[in-house]
CSV table of C-alpha atoms in Angstrom, one decimal:
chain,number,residue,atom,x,y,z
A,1,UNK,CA,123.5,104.8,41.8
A,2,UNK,CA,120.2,104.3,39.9
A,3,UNK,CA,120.2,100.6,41.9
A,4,UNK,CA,120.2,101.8,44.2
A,5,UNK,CA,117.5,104.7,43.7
A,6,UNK,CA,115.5,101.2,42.4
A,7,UNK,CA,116.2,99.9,46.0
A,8,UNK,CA,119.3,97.9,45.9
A,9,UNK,CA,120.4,99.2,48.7
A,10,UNK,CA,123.5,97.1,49.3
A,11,UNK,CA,125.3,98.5,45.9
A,12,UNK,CA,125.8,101.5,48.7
A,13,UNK,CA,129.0,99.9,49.7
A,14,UNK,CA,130.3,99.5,46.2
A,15,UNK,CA,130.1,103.6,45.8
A,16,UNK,CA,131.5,103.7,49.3
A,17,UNK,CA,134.1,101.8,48.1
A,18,UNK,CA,134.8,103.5,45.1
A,19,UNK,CA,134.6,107.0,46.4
A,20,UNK,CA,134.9,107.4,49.9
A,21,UNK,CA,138.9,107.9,49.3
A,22,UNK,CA,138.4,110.7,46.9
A,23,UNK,CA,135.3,112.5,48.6
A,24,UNK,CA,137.5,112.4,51.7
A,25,UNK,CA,140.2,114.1,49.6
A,26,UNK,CA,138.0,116.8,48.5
A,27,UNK,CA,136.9,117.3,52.2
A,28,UNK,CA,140.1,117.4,54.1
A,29,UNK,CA,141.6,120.1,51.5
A,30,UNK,CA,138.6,122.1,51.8
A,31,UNK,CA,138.9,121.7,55.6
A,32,UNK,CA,142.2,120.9,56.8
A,33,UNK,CA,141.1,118.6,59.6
A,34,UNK,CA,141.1,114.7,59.3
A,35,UNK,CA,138.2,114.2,62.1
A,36,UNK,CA,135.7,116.5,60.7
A,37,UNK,CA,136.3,115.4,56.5
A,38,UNK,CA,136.0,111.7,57.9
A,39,UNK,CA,132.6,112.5,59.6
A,40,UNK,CA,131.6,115.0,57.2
A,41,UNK,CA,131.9,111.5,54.2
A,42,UNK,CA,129.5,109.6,55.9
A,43,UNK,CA,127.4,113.0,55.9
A,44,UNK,CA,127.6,112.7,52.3
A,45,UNK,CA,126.8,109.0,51.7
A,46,UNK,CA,123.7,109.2,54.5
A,47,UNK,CA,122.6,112.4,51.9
A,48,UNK,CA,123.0,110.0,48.7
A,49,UNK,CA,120.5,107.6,50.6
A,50,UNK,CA,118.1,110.3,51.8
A,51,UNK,CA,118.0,111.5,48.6
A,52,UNK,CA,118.4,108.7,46.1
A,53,UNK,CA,115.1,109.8,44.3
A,54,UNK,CA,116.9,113.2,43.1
A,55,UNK,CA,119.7,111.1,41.2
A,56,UNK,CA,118.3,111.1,37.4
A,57,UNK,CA,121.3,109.4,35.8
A,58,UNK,CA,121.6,112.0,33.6
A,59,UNK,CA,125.3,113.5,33.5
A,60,UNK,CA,127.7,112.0,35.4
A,61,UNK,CA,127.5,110.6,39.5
A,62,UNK,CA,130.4,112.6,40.7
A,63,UNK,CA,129.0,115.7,39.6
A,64,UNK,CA,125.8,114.7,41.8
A,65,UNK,CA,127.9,113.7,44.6
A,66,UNK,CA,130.4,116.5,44.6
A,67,UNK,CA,127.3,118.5,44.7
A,68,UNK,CA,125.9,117.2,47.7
A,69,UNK,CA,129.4,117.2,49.2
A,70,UNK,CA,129.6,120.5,48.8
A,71,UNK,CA,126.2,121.2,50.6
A,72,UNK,CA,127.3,119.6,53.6
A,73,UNK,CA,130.3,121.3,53.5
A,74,UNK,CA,128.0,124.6,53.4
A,75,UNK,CA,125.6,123.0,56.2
A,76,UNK,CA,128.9,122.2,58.3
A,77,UNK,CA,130.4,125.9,57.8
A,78,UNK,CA,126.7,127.3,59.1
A,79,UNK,CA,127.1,124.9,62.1
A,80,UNK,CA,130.4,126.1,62.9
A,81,UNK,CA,131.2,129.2,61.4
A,82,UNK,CA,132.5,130.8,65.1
A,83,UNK,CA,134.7,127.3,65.5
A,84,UNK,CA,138.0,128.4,65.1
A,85,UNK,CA,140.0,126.3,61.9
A,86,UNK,CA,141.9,123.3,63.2
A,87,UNK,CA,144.5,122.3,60.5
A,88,UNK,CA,146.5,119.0,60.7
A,89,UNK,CA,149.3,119.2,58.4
A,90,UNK,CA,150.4,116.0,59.5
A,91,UNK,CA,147.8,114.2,57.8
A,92,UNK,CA,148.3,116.1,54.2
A,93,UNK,CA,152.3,116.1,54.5
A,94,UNK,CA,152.4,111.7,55.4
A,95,UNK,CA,150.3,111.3,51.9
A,96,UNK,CA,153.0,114.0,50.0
A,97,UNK,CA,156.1,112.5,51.5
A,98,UNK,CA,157.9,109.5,50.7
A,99,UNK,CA,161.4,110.1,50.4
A,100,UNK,CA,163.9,107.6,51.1
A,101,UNK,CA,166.6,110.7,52.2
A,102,UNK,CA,166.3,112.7,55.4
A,103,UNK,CA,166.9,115.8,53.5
A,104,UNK,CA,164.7,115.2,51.0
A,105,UNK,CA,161.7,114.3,53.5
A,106,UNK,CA,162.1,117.3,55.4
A,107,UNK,CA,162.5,119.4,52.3
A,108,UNK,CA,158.9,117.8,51.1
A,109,UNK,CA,157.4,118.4,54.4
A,110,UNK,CA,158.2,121.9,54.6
A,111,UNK,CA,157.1,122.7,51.6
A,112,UNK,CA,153.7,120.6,52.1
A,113,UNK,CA,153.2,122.5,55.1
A,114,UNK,CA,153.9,125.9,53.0
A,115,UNK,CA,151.6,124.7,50.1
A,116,UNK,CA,148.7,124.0,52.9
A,117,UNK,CA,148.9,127.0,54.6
A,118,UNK,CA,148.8,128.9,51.2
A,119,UNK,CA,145.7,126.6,50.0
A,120,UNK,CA,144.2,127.1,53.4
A,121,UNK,CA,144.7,130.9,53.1
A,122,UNK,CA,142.6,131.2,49.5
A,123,UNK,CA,139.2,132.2,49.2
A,124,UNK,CA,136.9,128.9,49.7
A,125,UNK,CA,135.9,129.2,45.9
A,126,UNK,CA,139.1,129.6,44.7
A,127,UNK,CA,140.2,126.5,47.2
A,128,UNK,CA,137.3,124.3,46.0
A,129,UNK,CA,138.2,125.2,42.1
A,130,UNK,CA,142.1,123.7,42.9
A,131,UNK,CA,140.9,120.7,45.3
A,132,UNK,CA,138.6,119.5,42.3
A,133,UNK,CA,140.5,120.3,39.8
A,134,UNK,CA,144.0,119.0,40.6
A,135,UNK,CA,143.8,117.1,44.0
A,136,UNK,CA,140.3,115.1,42.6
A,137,UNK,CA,141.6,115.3,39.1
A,138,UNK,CA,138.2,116.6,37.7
A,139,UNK,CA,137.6,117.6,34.0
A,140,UNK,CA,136.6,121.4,33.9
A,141,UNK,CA,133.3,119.9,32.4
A,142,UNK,CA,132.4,117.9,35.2
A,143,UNK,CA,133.3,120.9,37.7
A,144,UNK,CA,131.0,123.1,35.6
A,145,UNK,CA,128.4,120.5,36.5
A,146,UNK,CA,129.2,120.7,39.9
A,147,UNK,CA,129.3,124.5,40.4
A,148,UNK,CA,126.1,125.0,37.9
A,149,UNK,CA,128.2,127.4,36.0
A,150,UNK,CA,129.7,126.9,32.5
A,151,UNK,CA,133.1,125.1,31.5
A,152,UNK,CA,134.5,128.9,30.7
A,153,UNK,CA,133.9,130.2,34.2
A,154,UNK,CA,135.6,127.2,35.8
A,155,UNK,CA,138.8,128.1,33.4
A,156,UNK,CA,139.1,131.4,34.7
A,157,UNK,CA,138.6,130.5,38.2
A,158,UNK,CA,141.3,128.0,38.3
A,159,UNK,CA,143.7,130.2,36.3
A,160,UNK,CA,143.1,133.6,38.8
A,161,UNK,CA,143.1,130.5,41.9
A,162,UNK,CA,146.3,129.5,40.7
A,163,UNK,CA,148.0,132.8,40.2
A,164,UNK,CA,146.5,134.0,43.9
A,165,UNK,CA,148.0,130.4,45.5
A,166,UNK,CA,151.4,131.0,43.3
A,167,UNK,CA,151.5,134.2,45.0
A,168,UNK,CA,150.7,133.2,48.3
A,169,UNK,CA,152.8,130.5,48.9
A,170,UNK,CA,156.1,132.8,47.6
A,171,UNK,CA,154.9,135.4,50.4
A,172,UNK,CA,154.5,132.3,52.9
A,173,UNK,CA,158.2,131.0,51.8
A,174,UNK,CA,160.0,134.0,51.9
């Protein structure tokens, strides 16, 4: 990133590249639709060129994108925040499943579907703690970085996030 902030503008594609799969990942659980998380990542790299001058280098580059990501995410909610939630399971169960069995691949569906509904039903800071936490595989450091609040915070949030999506998903499945 500080190329390009220099003006090597074609090391874009390399962070696209190295990204794009995870900030869509981040999205589409925060979201639940395909469509939107897709248009919503090229918000997110058009906002890393706009603003290339704010990146300092110092601390990590997917605490500063995560960041912006989440301010288009805030930008898009205030766009749409009487749009009525559009949730494509289909999408999040074809990256879950993979068994060879039937059984086993309607078993993983169903409880993908469950597991998405109960993520989808969670508070958007409780959902945004899991998503980068276990879905982007984030250090509670970095997610401190992300949320401006320290590593201690994060720890609770994920732990009261994962007792309130442990609960929900048992009400959901029985």
């Amino acid at each position: 990133m500080l190329r390009v902030k220099a003006g090597e503008l074609d090391q874009m594609g390399l962070l696209f590249e190295r990204h794009h799969r995870k900030l869509y990942g981040f999205l589409y659980h925060m979201l639940g639709n395909a469509a939107v998380s897709e248009d919503l990542v090229q918000n997110v790299f058009y906002r890393m060129l706009k603003y290339r001058h704010t990146y300092t280098g110092e601390g990590e580059f997917r605490a500063w994108m995560y960041h912006l990501a989440r301010n288009v995410l805030a930008d898009h909610a205030k766009k749409n925040r009487h749009a009525t939630r559009h949730t494509d399971v289909a999408d999040f169960v074809e990256r879950l499943s993979g068994g060879t069995h039937a059984d086993e691949g309607l078993q993983k569906e169903q409880e993908a579907a469950t597991l998405h509904r109960a993520l989808a039903r969670l508070s958007p800071e409780y959902r945004e703690v899991l998503v980068l936490s276990r879905f982007q595989e984030m250090k509670y450091d970095e997610i401190a970085r992300v949320l401006n609040t320290t590593e201690g915070a994060v720890k609770v949030r994920v732990h009261r996030a994962m007792n309130e999506l442990k609960t929900t998903y048992l009400r959901i499945e029985n």
